[in-house]
Amino acid sequence: MEEVRTYIGTLLVSVNPYKELDIYTVTQMQLYRGVNFFELPPHLYAIADNAYRVMCSEYNNHFILISGESGAGKTEASKKILQYYAVTCPTTEQLQVVRDRLLLSNPVLEAFGNAKTLRNDNSSRFGKYMDIQFDFKGAPVGGHILSYLIEKSRVVHQNHGERNFHIFYQLLEGGEKDLLCWLGLERNPQKYAYLIQGRCAKVFSINDKNDWKIVRKAFSIIDFTEKDLEHLFGIVASVLHLGNIQFEEDSNGHAIIRNGTQIKWISKLLGVHLSILQESLTHRKIEARSEEVLSPLNVDLAFYARDAVAKAIYGRTFTWLVNKINGSLANKDSTRKTVIGLLDIYGFEVLDTNSFEQFCINYCNEKLQQLLIEMTLKAEQEEYEMEGIEWEPIPYFNNKIICDLVEQKHKGIISILDEECLRPGEATDLSFLEKLEEKVGDHAHFVTRKLADQKTRKSIDWVDFRLLHYAGEVTYCAVGFLEKNNDLLYRNLKEVLCNSKNGIIRECFLLSELDSRRRPETVATQFKNSLMSLIEILMSKEPSYIRCIKPNENKEPGKFDDCLIRHQVKYLGLMEHLRVRRAGFAYRRKYEHFLQRYKSLCPATWPHWHGPAAEGVERLIKHIGYKPEEYKLGRTKIFIRFPKTLFATEDAFEIRKHLLVSRLQAKYKGRLGKRDYQKKRKAAIKLEACWRGVLARKEAKRRTWAVEIIRKFIKGFINRKKPLCPENIEFVRLVQYKYLMKLRDHIPRNVLDKSWLQPPSILEEISEMLQKMCIRNLVRKYCRGVTPERKVQLQQKAVTSAIFRGKKEGYQQSINLPFADTRLKETDINPKVLQLIQGEKVKYATPVVKYDRNGFKARDRLLVLTQSSAYVVEMAKIKQKIDYATLKGISTSNLGDGIVVIHVPEDNKQKGDVILQCEHVFETVTKLCMLANKQNLVKVVKGSLRFRIGSGKEGTMVFTVGPEPHVFKAKDGQLTVVSNQAKS
């Protein structure tokens, strides 16, 4: 078998073989389980098992850092380690659920976070750190995932030969027909602008249809509800529809949307108002004279706004997805747990064109390289001091100078980039480059074309800058740095998303963001802060390292590109690590373990050594012939400097082992004479014959017993209908037992379930009695299970039935939908509003669309109900207050339009009747009339209704049906409400 792994100390170097090898089986897992680190060939399982055993014995936390280029096998290595823990760790049926969720979180995150690139068909476009939590028995009981820098720009743009994230293609290829129809999608990815830029929607090595099935199964195991999936797939489809929105220029040079098909689908799937969404994509809200006004966008800015929405939606949804998975992995037990972290992070990247993403990735690798060297040196020095061995300072390149160049406060590249993004005036990528030359131009590791010498200048473009990283030079193109770092949404677009009826979008875009005047952190600063937090997490744990290497660019098995390998060895910092390990001792082992393994090599220690282990090891290595410069003896361990010394000892041990086995085989044959040998042989044959006789008699007895039992039950079957007697009693008892055990699994679960397992004829009377007892028990259990909350629900549903039954469309469908206590929590309502309502407790609040009395313009508002009044609220203002005591009536149509008219008295305080449109009309009207105690004032009207506009003025509202729902002011001045044609 070809070796694809090796060690540098305890660091594993793993080469991607680009083919399946029989080295990741359950047999291999059991082989490495509990074995000392260097006793078997290098393997991922050895790293995983070593971290697990040390964690269990010393009760401390560990992490395994997996890094390498795209396509080197990082994600697969992470999966193999997870599978190893799933198979080898102790578990129970309850913990099996946690194990399955840990394993199945991978396909979900890969679907939403991985994509085909030029280098890898399943490239992770985000960094992932997963903590696996273990209890005191060493069983996995939970987990937690952190994600870093999802590549949002891929959503709207892919290079030639690359794809968007897998989930888009999986949904189109594997999604059920009804699901695609509901989402407004077609199976052909060529129909979607966001999926065809790379010109490789179909990839031979990727089975999107099969991957979709795996992802769907994973969703069910990880505990996603149908509502979650409905909203999640709605978001994925909305991104595809966004990419198909095209803008044209009107006569004034402003962007307009001619074809509204895509935007209608987005409005439906995200639950946002159609006209407001359309307006927000073609206009930008700006401040003018202390007022906010809408300014029209040109076509280029409209496309920018569209792409910004797509990136923001996808990026925040990915964060929501990670949090949702964390919720399912969370362990609620407060007892202390130990963890093993898996860090699957992007390796150092040097592409033909390196942009903002590569800058962040390489900065991350600088920090991790700094951590690796510091932790390796620190661990070495601490162990030497503990064992009483003299520490010799080791020379190495300290890359802190490069980390400071990137991250230093006020002076580093990230601070300069943020300053350019936030400053007033026209900032561009070139102005950013000029500012870099001005502030860090004299740094030894920073070069631009302007600052370079004559020879270097030829290889740097005018828009480039070059950093001299620990792993080598990387040239970055500054174009796009400001745009990717800013990643801002226009305020009016954010308002639209904050008011979405899609549950996930509403969680991702909070109303509190609109009130905050503080500018959000830039992408680079967010990444820097999250990286600092990660470093703190890793510094508190014991490290293990896996470096993955790609043998060639063409993914061919058996091909080894020396130049590419040398390039990766340099970029992965392996030479630095090797230099540190070589300067010290390559191998160290406790005296007891070393003596136990190699004691057969010395006559003085074989077969037993009765003195202290340290003295035994000293006697052993003198007999073997170790030279003084090859080893050191510590307080509890032996340190061996050169690997060749250990390999020679291991070879001698293997030779000795085979020799001992041969001697044992010949031992007794050599001692006995020929005559004695024949006697012993005859005795052994006789003993074997006697034993076989015992086994045969035992088998014959068992068969006789079986025959008697079969005869008895045949006789019982023949006499089964007779009264109980010795001939049938055992058969009847067996039938009763079998029926009752089967009935146990088929008992009705609720009072509406009328099914009952058909009994055998001899048990019909007993079965009838059991059925009556079961029904009585279910009825009693149901009555006891009606909670106060359920009672309130039933009371509200009774009021709804009295008002709407047989009068309004949609009532029948609303029966099974429970009413919410409120659609908005108090924390979602502006604190200023809560102050203005003078401390009254909010009983119910819901988003509504209010239609002005003048012009009937649609306005997003909140309807807030308290114990004594109803309030119509805009952001931090109360637009109208209606005391329940003065409420004249509530009107709604018989159609499914969601319109509610609240009739108020004619006085100076009230401006006129309130016209609202809300999604949960049955719930809202029921809550309002119950709080006001005026159920008899609710009217369901047909055709039209009259409402008061102001003092002495009245208006008419006309209700009709049509192909598309719409509310508009007709030419005759009437407010016309069009509802969907009801399905027959």
PDB file of C-alpha atoms in Angstrom, residues 382-391 632-636 639:
ATOM      1  CA  GLU A 382       7.683  23.629  29.113  1.00  0.00           C
ATOM      2  CA  GLU A 383       8.286  19.897  28.631  1.00  0.00           C
ATOM      3  CA  TYR A 384      12.068  20.348  28.727  1.00  0.00           C
ATOM      4  CA  GLU A 385      11.874  22.379  31.928  1.00  0.00           C
ATOM      5  CA  MET A 386       9.501  19.853  33.532  1.00  0.00           C
ATOM      6  CA  GLU A 387      11.873  16.984  32.684  1.00  0.00           C
ATOM      7  CA  GLY A 388      15.004  18.889  33.795  1.00  0.00           C
ATOM      8  CA  ILE A 389      16.613  19.012  30.331  1.00  0.00           C
ATOM      9  CA  GLU A 390      18.517  22.122  29.272  1.00  0.00           C
ATOM     10  CA  TRP A 391      16.606  24.316  26.787  1.00  0.00           C
ATOM     11  CA  LYS A 632      18.735  12.440  27.159  1.00  0.00           C
ATOM     12  CA  LEU A 633      17.121  11.003  30.282  1.00  0.00           C
ATOM     13  CA  GLY A 634      14.527  13.252  31.932  1.00  0.00           C
ATOM     14  CA  ARG A 635      12.662  12.883  35.221  1.00  0.00           C
ATOM     15  CA  THR A 636       9.870  10.679  33.772  1.00  0.00           C
ATOM     16  CA  PHE A 639      14.200  11.817  24.872  1.00  0.00           C
TER      17      PHE A 639
END
